[in-house]
CSV table of C-alpha atoms in Angstrom, one decimal:
chain,number,residue,atom,x,y,z
A,574,MET,CA,-63.1,93.7,-253.2
A,575,SER,CA,-63.4,91.3,-256.4
A,576,SER,CA,-65.7,88.3,-256.6
A,577,ALA,CA,-64.7,85.3,-258.0
A,578,THR,CA,-65.3,85.8,-261.3
A,579,ASN,CA,-63.1,89.6,-260.8
A,580,THR,CA,-60.1,87.9,-258.8
A,581,PRO,CA,-57.3,91.1,-258.2
A,582,PRO,CA,-54.3,89.8,-259.4
A,583,ALA,CA,-51.2,89.2,-257.7
A,584,LEU,CA,-49.0,91.9,-256.3
A,585,VAL,CA,-46.5,89.7,-253.7
A,586,ARG,CA,-45.8,86.5,-253.8
A,587,VAL,CA,-44.4,83.7,-250.0
A,588,ALA,CA,-41.7,81.9,-251.1
A,589,ARG,CA,-40.8,79.2,-249.2
A,590,GLY,CA,-38.3,75.9,-250.7
A,591,GLY,CA,-38.5,77.4,-254.5
A,592,LEU,CA,-41.7,77.1,-254.8
A,593,THR,CA,-45.0,80.2,-253.8
A,594,GLU,CA,-46.4,79.6,-250.8
A,595,SER,CA,-49.1,82.2,-250.8
A,596,LEU,CA,-50.2,85.2,-252.6
A,597,HIS,CA,-51.3,89.0,-251.6
A,598,ARG,CA,-53.4,90.1,-255.0
A,599,GLY,CA,-55.0,93.2,-254.3
A,600,SER,CA,-55.6,96.7,-256.1
A,601,ILE,CA,-52.9,99.7,-258.1
A,602,ALA,CA,-54.1,103.5,-259.1
A,603,VAL,CA,-52.1,105.4,-261.1
A,604,VAL,CA,-54.4,109.3,-261.5
A,605,ASP,CA,-53.4,113.1,-262.4
A,606,SER,CA,-54.5,115.7,-260.5
A,607,SER,CA,-57.7,115.7,-263.2
A,608,GLY,CA,-58.5,112.6,-262.7
A,609,ARG,CA,-57.2,110.7,-265.4
A,610,LEU,CA,-55.9,107.7,-264.6
A,611,ILE,CA,-52.6,106.8,-265.6
A,612,THR,CA,-52.4,103.2,-265.1
A,613,ALA,CA,-54.3,100.6,-263.5
A,614,LEU,CA,-54.1,97.1,-261.4
A,615,GLY,CA,-57.8,95.0,-260.5
A,616,ASP,CA,-60.2,97.8,-259.9
A,617,PRO,CA,-59.2,101.2,-259.5
A,618,GLU,CA,-63.0,101.8,-258.8
A,619,ALA,CA,-63.3,99.2,-255.5
A,620,ASP,CA,-64.2,100.9,-251.9
A,621,VAL,CA,-61.5,101.3,-249.4
A,622,PHE,CA,-61.2,102.8,-246.2
A,623,LEU,CA,-59.1,105.7,-246.6
A,624,ARG,CA,-58.0,105.0,-243.0
A,625,SER,CA,-54.3,106.7,-241.7
A,626,ALA,CA,-54.2,107.7,-245.4
A,627,ALA,CA,-57.2,110.0,-244.4
A,628,LYS,CA,-55.3,112.1,-242.1
A,629,PRO,CA,-53.0,115.2,-244.7
A,630,PRO,CA,-56.2,115.5,-246.5
A,631,GLN,CA,-57.8,115.6,-242.5
A,632,ALA,CA,-54.9,118.3,-241.4
A,633,LEU,CA,-55.4,120.9,-244.4
A,634,PRO,CA,-58.0,122.2,-242.6
A,635,VAL,CA,-55.4,124.0,-239.4
A,636,VAL,CA,-53.3,125.7,-242.0
A,637,GLU,CA,-56.3,126.8,-244.4
A,638,THR,CA,-58.1,127.9,-241.2
A,639,GLY,CA,-54.9,130.3,-240.5
A,640,ALA,CA,-55.2,128.3,-237.6
A,641,ALA,CA,-51.3,127.2,-237.6
A,642,ASP,CA,-50.7,130.6,-237.5
A,643,LEU,CA,-52.6,132.1,-235.1
A,644,PHE,CA,-50.9,129.2,-233.0
A,645,GLY,CA,-47.9,129.8,-233.7
A,646,LEU,CA,-47.1,126.1,-234.8
A,647,THR,CA,-43.9,124.9,-236.0
A,648,PRO,CA,-44.1,123.2,-239.4
A,649,PRO,CA,-42.6,120.0,-237.3
A,650,GLU,CA,-46.1,120.7,-235.5
A,651,ILE,CA,-48.2,120.3,-238.3
A,652,ALA,CA,-46.4,117.9,-239.5
A,653,VAL,CA,-47.2,115.6,-237.0
A,654,MET,CA,-50.9,115.8,-237.7
A,655,CYS,CA,-50.8,114.2,-241.1
A,656,GLY,CA,-48.7,111.4,-239.7
A,657,SER,CA,-49.1,108.3,-238.4
A,658,LEU,CA,-46.6,108.0,-234.9
A,659,ASN,CA,-44.7,105.6,-233.0
A,660,GLY,CA,-45.3,107.0,-230.7
A,661,GLN,CA,-41.0,108.1,-229.8
A,662,ASP,CA,-39.8,111.1,-227.8
A,663,TYR,CA,-40.0,114.3,-229.9
A,664,GLN,CA,-43.7,112.7,-230.5
A,665,VAL,CA,-44.3,113.1,-227.6
A,666,ALA,CA,-43.0,116.1,-227.2
A,667,ALA,CA,-44.4,117.6,-230.9
A,668,VAL,CA,-48.0,116.9,-230.1
A,669,ARG,CA,-48.0,118.1,-226.3
A,670,SER,CA,-47.0,121.1,-227.3
A,671,ILE,CA,-49.7,122.1,-229.7
A,672,LEU,CA,-52.2,121.2,-226.5
A,673,ASP,CA,-49.8,124.0,-225.0
A,674,LYS,CA,-50.1,126.3,-227.9
A,675,ILE,CA,-54.3,125.5,-227.3
A,676,GLY,CA,-54.6,125.8,-223.4
A,677,LEU,CA,-55.5,121.6,-223.5
A,678,GLU,CA,-54.5,119.3,-221.0
A,679,THR,CA,-53.0,115.3,-222.5
A,680,ASP,CA,-56.6,113.9,-221.6
A,681,ALA,CA,-57.9,116.6,-224.2
A,682,LEU,CA,-57.3,113.7,-226.8
A,683,ASP,CA,-60.3,112.0,-226.3
A,684,CYS,CA,-58.2,108.9,-229.3
A,685,GLY,CA,-57.5,106.7,-226.3
A,686,ILE,CA,-54.6,104.7,-225.3
A,687,HIS,CA,-52.2,101.6,-226.2
A,688,ARG,CA,-47.8,101.5,-226.0
A,689,PRO,CA,-46.1,102.3,-228.8
A,690,SER,CA,-45.2,101.5,-231.4
A,691,HIS,CA,-42.2,102.1,-231.8
A,692,ARG,CA,-40.3,98.6,-229.8
A,693,PRO,CA,-37.5,101.1,-227.9
A,694,THR,CA,-39.7,103.3,-226.8
A,695,ALA,CA,-42.2,101.2,-225.4
A,696,ALA,CA,-39.6,98.4,-223.8
A,697,ALA,CA,-37.1,102.0,-222.9
A,698,MET,CA,-40.7,102.8,-220.4
A,699,SER,CA,-41.2,99.4,-219.6
A,700,LYS,CA,-37.9,99.2,-218.2
A,701,GLU,CA,-38.4,103.1,-216.5
A,702,GLY,CA,-41.8,102.2,-215.0
A,703,GLN,CA,-43.5,105.1,-217.7
A,704,LYS,CA,-47.3,104.5,-218.3
A,705,PRO,CA,-48.3,105.1,-221.4
A,706,THR,CA,-50.5,108.0,-222.3
A,707,GLU,CA,-52.8,109.0,-224.9
A,708,LEU,CA,-49.6,111.3,-226.3
A,709,HIS,CA,-48.5,107.4,-227.5
A,710,ASN,CA,-51.9,106.7,-229.3
A,711,ASN,CA,-50.9,106.6,-232.9
A,712,CYS,CA,-53.4,109.5,-234.1
A,713,ALA,CA,-52.3,111.8,-231.4
A,714,GLY,CA,-51.1,114.3,-233.8
A,715,LYS,CA,-55.1,114.2,-236.0
A,716,HIS,CA,-55.9,114.2,-233.5
A,717,ALA,CA,-54.3,117.4,-231.6
A,718,ALA,CA,-55.4,119.2,-235.5
A,719,MET,CA,-59.3,118.2,-234.8
A,720,LEU,CA,-59.0,120.2,-230.9
A,721,VAL,CA,-56.9,122.7,-233.5
A,722,LEU,CA,-60.0,123.3,-234.9
A,723,CYS,CA,-61.6,123.2,-232.3
A,724,VAL,CA,-60.1,125.1,-230.3
A,725,HIS,CA,-59.9,128.1,-233.1
A,726,HIS,CA,-63.1,127.8,-233.7
A,727,ASP,CA,-64.7,128.0,-230.8
A,728,TRP,CA,-66.5,124.4,-230.8
A,729,PRO,CA,-66.7,122.1,-228.1
A,730,ILE,CA,-64.0,120.0,-227.0
A,731,GLU,CA,-66.8,117.7,-225.1
A,732,GLY,CA,-68.2,115.6,-228.9
A,733,TYR,CA,-65.8,116.7,-231.4
A,734,THR,CA,-65.4,112.5,-232.3
A,735,GLU,CA,-68.4,112.5,-233.0
A,736,SER,CA,-69.4,112.1,-236.9
A,737,HIS,CA,-71.8,115.2,-236.6
A,738,HIS,CA,-69.2,117.5,-234.6
A,739,PRO,CA,-68.4,120.3,-236.7
A,740,VAL,CA,-65.5,119.4,-236.5
A,741,GLN,CA,-66.0,115.5,-238.6
A,742,LYS,CA,-68.6,117.9,-241.0
A,743,LEU,CA,-65.8,120.1,-241.3
A,744,ILE,CA,-63.0,117.6,-242.2
A,745,LEU,CA,-66.1,114.9,-244.6
A,746,ASN,CA,-66.4,118.1,-246.3
A,747,LYS,CA,-62.5,118.7,-246.8
A,748,VAL,CA,-62.7,115.1,-248.1
A,749,SER,CA,-64.6,115.5,-250.5
A,750,GLU,CA,-63.0,117.4,-251.9
A,751,MET,CA,-60.1,116.6,-253.1
A,752,THR,CA,-61.6,113.3,-254.1
A,753,GLU,CA,-64.6,114.7,-256.0
A,754,VAL,CA,-66.7,112.5,-254.3
A,755,PRO,CA,-70.1,113.3,-252.6
A,756,ALA,CA,-70.4,113.1,-249.1
A,757,GLU,CA,-73.0,112.4,-249.1
A,758,LYS,CA,-72.0,109.3,-251.2
A,759,ILE,CA,-68.4,108.7,-249.3
A,760,GLY,CA,-69.2,105.9,-246.6
A,761,GLN,CA,-68.7,106.1,-243.2
A,762,GLY,CA,-67.2,103.4,-240.3
A,763,ILE,CA,-65.6,103.9,-237.2
A,764,ASP,CA,-61.8,104.5,-236.8
A,765,GLY,CA,-59.5,102.3,-234.8
A,766,CYS,CA,-58.5,106.0,-232.2
A,767,GLY,CA,-62.7,106.8,-232.9
A,768,VAL,CA,-63.3,108.9,-235.1
A,769,PRO,CA,-64.9,108.6,-239.2
A,770,VAL,CA,-63.0,106.5,-241.2
A,771,PHE,CA,-64.2,107.3,-244.9
A,772,ALA,CA,-64.5,104.6,-247.9
A,773,LEU,CA,-65.1,106.2,-250.9
A,774,PRO,CA,-62.8,104.3,-254.2
A,775,LEU,CA,-59.4,103.9,-254.7
A,776,LYS,CA,-58.3,106.4,-257.9
A,777,ASN,CA,-60.3,108.9,-256.0
A,778,LEU,CA,-57.8,108.5,-252.8
A,779,ALA,CA,-54.6,108.1,-256.0
A,780,LEU,CA,-56.6,111.9,-256.9
A,781,ALA,CA,-56.0,113.9,-253.5
A,782,TYR,CA,-52.2,112.6,-253.2
A,783,ALA,CA,-51.9,113.7,-257.2
A,784,LYS,CA,-54.3,117.1,-255.5
A,785,LEU,CA,-51.0,116.8,-253.0
A,786,ALA,CA,-48.7,116.1,-255.3
A,787,GLN,CA,-50.0,118.5,-257.8
A,788,ALA,CA,-49.9,121.1,-255.4
A,789,SER,CA,-45.9,120.5,-254.0
A,790,ALA,CA,-44.6,121.0,-257.4
A,791,HIS,CA,-46.4,124.7,-258.5
A,792,SER,CA,-46.8,126.1,-255.0
A,793,GLN,CA,-50.7,126.2,-256.1
A,794,PRO,CA,-52.7,126.0,-254.1
A,795,TYR,CA,-50.6,127.8,-250.9
A,796,ASN,CA,-52.2,126.2,-248.8
A,797,THR,CA,-51.6,122.6,-249.8
A,798,ALA,CA,-48.1,123.2,-250.5
A,799,ARG,CA,-47.2,124.7,-247.6
A,800,LEU,CA,-48.5,121.0,-245.9
A,801,MET,CA,-47.0,119.2,-248.0
A,802,SER,CA,-43.7,120.5,-247.8
A,803,VAL,CA,-43.6,120.4,-244.9
A,804,MET,CA,-44.4,116.3,-245.0
A,805,LEU,CA,-41.7,115.8,-247.2
A,806,GLU,CA,-39.1,118.3,-244.7
A,807,TYR,CA,-40.2,116.4,-241.9
A,808,PRO,CA,-40.3,112.5,-242.5
A,809,GLU,CA,-39.7,111.0,-239.0
A,810,MET,CA,-43.3,113.0,-238.5
A,811,ILE,CA,-45.1,110.6,-240.7
A,812,ALA,CA,-44.9,107.7,-239.6
A,813,GLY,CA,-41.2,107.0,-237.8
A,814,ASP,CA,-38.1,105.1,-237.3
A,815,ASP,CA,-38.1,101.8,-238.7
A,816,ARG,CA,-41.4,102.7,-240.9
A,817,ILE,CA,-41.9,102.2,-244.6
A,818,CYS,CA,-43.0,105.1,-244.7
A,819,THR,CA,-40.5,107.7,-243.1
A,820,GLU,CA,-37.1,105.0,-244.7
A,821,ALA,CA,-38.6,105.1,-247.9
A,822,MET,CA,-39.2,109.2,-247.8
A,823,ARG,CA,-35.6,109.5,-246.4
A,824,ALA,CA,-33.9,107.3,-248.7
A,825,GLY,CA,-35.9,109.3,-251.9
A,826,ARG,CA,-35.1,112.7,-250.0
A,827,GLY,CA,-37.9,114.9,-250.3
A,828,ARG,CA,-38.9,112.7,-253.9
A,829,PHE,CA,-41.7,111.3,-252.8
A,830,LEU,CA,-44.6,111.7,-249.5
A,831,ALA,CA,-45.4,108.5,-248.2
A,832,LYS,CA,-48.6,108.0,-246.5
A,833,THR,CA,-49.4,104.5,-245.0
A,834,GLY,CA,-54.0,103.8,-244.4
A,835,ALA,CA,-54.6,100.5,-243.0
A,836,GLU,CA,-55.7,96.5,-243.6
A,837,GLY,CA,-53.2,96.6,-246.9
A,838,THR,CA,-54.4,99.7,-247.9
A,839,TYR,CA,-51.3,103.0,-248.6
A,840,ALA,CA,-51.0,105.5,-250.6
A,841,LEU,CA,-48.2,107.9,-253.0
A,842,ALA,CA,-47.6,111.9,-253.7
A,843,LEU,CA,-45.5,112.4,-256.7
A,844,PRO,CA,-44.7,115.7,-256.7
A,845,ASP,CA,-42.5,115.2,-259.5
A,846,ASN,CA,-44.8,113.1,-261.9
A,847,GLY,CA,-47.7,115.5,-260.3
A,848,TRP,CA,-48.9,112.1,-260.0
A,849,GLY,CA,-51.1,110.2,-256.6
A,850,VAL,CA,-50.8,106.8,-256.2
A,851,ALA,CA,-53.0,103.8,-254.2
A,852,PHE,CA,-53.0,100.5,-253.3
A,853,SER,CA,-54.9,98.1,-251.5
A,854,ILE,CA,-54.2,94.5,-250.6
A,855,GLU,CA,-57.2,92.7,-251.1
A,856,ASP,CA,-56.4,90.7,-247.2
A,857,GLY,CA,-54.9,93.3,-245.7
A,858,HIS,CA,-51.8,91.3,-244.2
A,859,PRO,CA,-49.4,94.4,-243.5
A,860,ARG,CA,-46.9,91.5,-245.3
A,861,GLY,CA,-48.1,92.0,-248.6
A,862,VAL,CA,-47.4,96.6,-248.1
A,863,ASN,CA,-44.3,96.0,-247.9
A,864,PRO,CA,-42.5,94.8,-251.0
A,865,THR,CA,-45.8,96.6,-253.2
A,866,VAL,CA,-44.1,100.4,-251.9
A,867,ILE,CA,-41.3,99.7,-252.5
A,868,GLU,CA,-41.5,98.0,-256.0
A,869,ILE,CA,-43.9,101.4,-256.8
A,870,LEU,CA,-41.8,103.5,-256.3
A,871,VAL,CA,-38.8,101.6,-258.5
A,872,GLN,CA,-41.2,101.7,-261.2
A,873,LEU,CA,-42.3,104.6,-261.4
A,874,GLY,CA,-38.8,106.1,-261.5
A,875,GLN,CA,-38.8,107.7,-258.1
A,876,LEU,CA,-35.8,105.3,-255.7
A,877,LYS,CA,-33.3,104.9,-258.0
A,878,GLN,CA,-31.6,101.0,-257.9
A,879,GLU,CA,-28.8,102.3,-255.4
A,880,GLU,CA,-31.5,103.1,-253.1
A,881,ALA,CA,-34.2,100.5,-253.4
A,882,SER,CA,-31.0,98.7,-252.1
A,883,LYS,CA,-30.8,100.4,-248.8
A,884,LEU,CA,-34.1,99.6,-248.6
A,885,VAL,CA,-33.7,95.7,-249.1
A,886,THR,CA,-35.5,94.2,-245.5
A,887,PHE,CA,-39.2,96.7,-246.6
A,888,HIS,CA,-38.2,95.7,-250.5
A,889,ARG,CA,-38.2,92.6,-250.3
A,890,PRO,CA,-37.6,90.8,-247.0
A,891,VAL,CA,-37.0,87.6,-245.7
A,892,ILE,CA,-38.1,84.6,-243.3
A,893,LYS,CA,-36.7,82.6,-241.0
A,894,ASN,CA,-37.6,80.0,-239.4
A,895,HIS,CA,-37.4,80.3,-235.1
A,896,ARG,CA,-33.3,78.8,-234.8
A,897,GLY,CA,-32.9,82.0,-237.4
A,898,GLN,CA,-32.2,80.0,-240.4
A,899,GLU,CA,-33.8,81.9,-243.6
A,900,VAL,CA,-35.9,79.1,-245.1
A,901,GLY,CA,-38.0,81.7,-248.0
A,902,PHE,CA,-38.6,85.9,-249.1
A,903,VAL,CA,-41.7,87.9,-250.0
A,904,GLU,CA,-41.6,89.5,-253.0
A,905,ALA,CA,-44.0,92.4,-255.4
A,906,VAL,CA,-44.5,91.1,-258.4
A,907,PHE,CA,-45.9,93.0,-260.7
A,908,ASP,CA,-45.6,95.2,-263.7
A,909,LEU,CA,-47.9,98.4,-264.3
A,910,LYS,CA,-46.6,98.5,-267.3
A,911,ILE,CA,-45.5,102.4,-267.2
């Protein structure tokens, strides 16, 4: 992301005993739907892997192709396709319903299996002797979207995670369209759930979210606005209880979309401004993400102080030792200069 001569600025500091113990550095880009840079910190041209921040653009073809209407997908089911899921019961039910509507079983999801990210859900399942399935994977909704497109287009289910499969080519082209980066210039790797993951400049990720914001504000293009509408209406499907995406969106009462990526990458769509925001924490540590999200929303006028105060555990989390003593805190230290 940077070189020794181009160190990105500190976005978040970790304090202990009144002193700065460590810093999380990174870059932020704020753009409008034309791609104009409104403001930035660090390097807005830095290449980042989108990871789960790509999920809304990846889900857009489900609406655009008519597949959502053909299979009678409900707004929460469309929203869950855009989320990085907790594995909570209501999310599992939504993904299961999607599979039922397209006539597939759970094992059609080729995303792998892990315990629910939501600890109370994982604990309850363990207590009852229940084992997690693919439905509990945090990318189950995204994979369900891919399977919907496969059934809709009569494409083979087998190998749908491979980059040469038609559904992955469709998704790559959609990401290219939304970010305005030619498909051949988009870097690719393999995501945690086995599908291709895309790398491109930070400002272009922000551009994709600016287009989502602009569509939401003006109800055009219709399909993009429709996708934004369901995400804003059902924030619990974007992450889940006690997660920054969902809790920030609940506090904002539909004013913005907040979507995590991974390894310190994050994106926001702000319909009131028609702006998209993307940031990346250089060291990838999740500790730097939450304070940065809330501080950006406060500085850009998307959260009032009283709303942000209800999110203090995200905005300025305290550090406790093993004796339960408060020994420090984590806070954002940047100024976007808007």
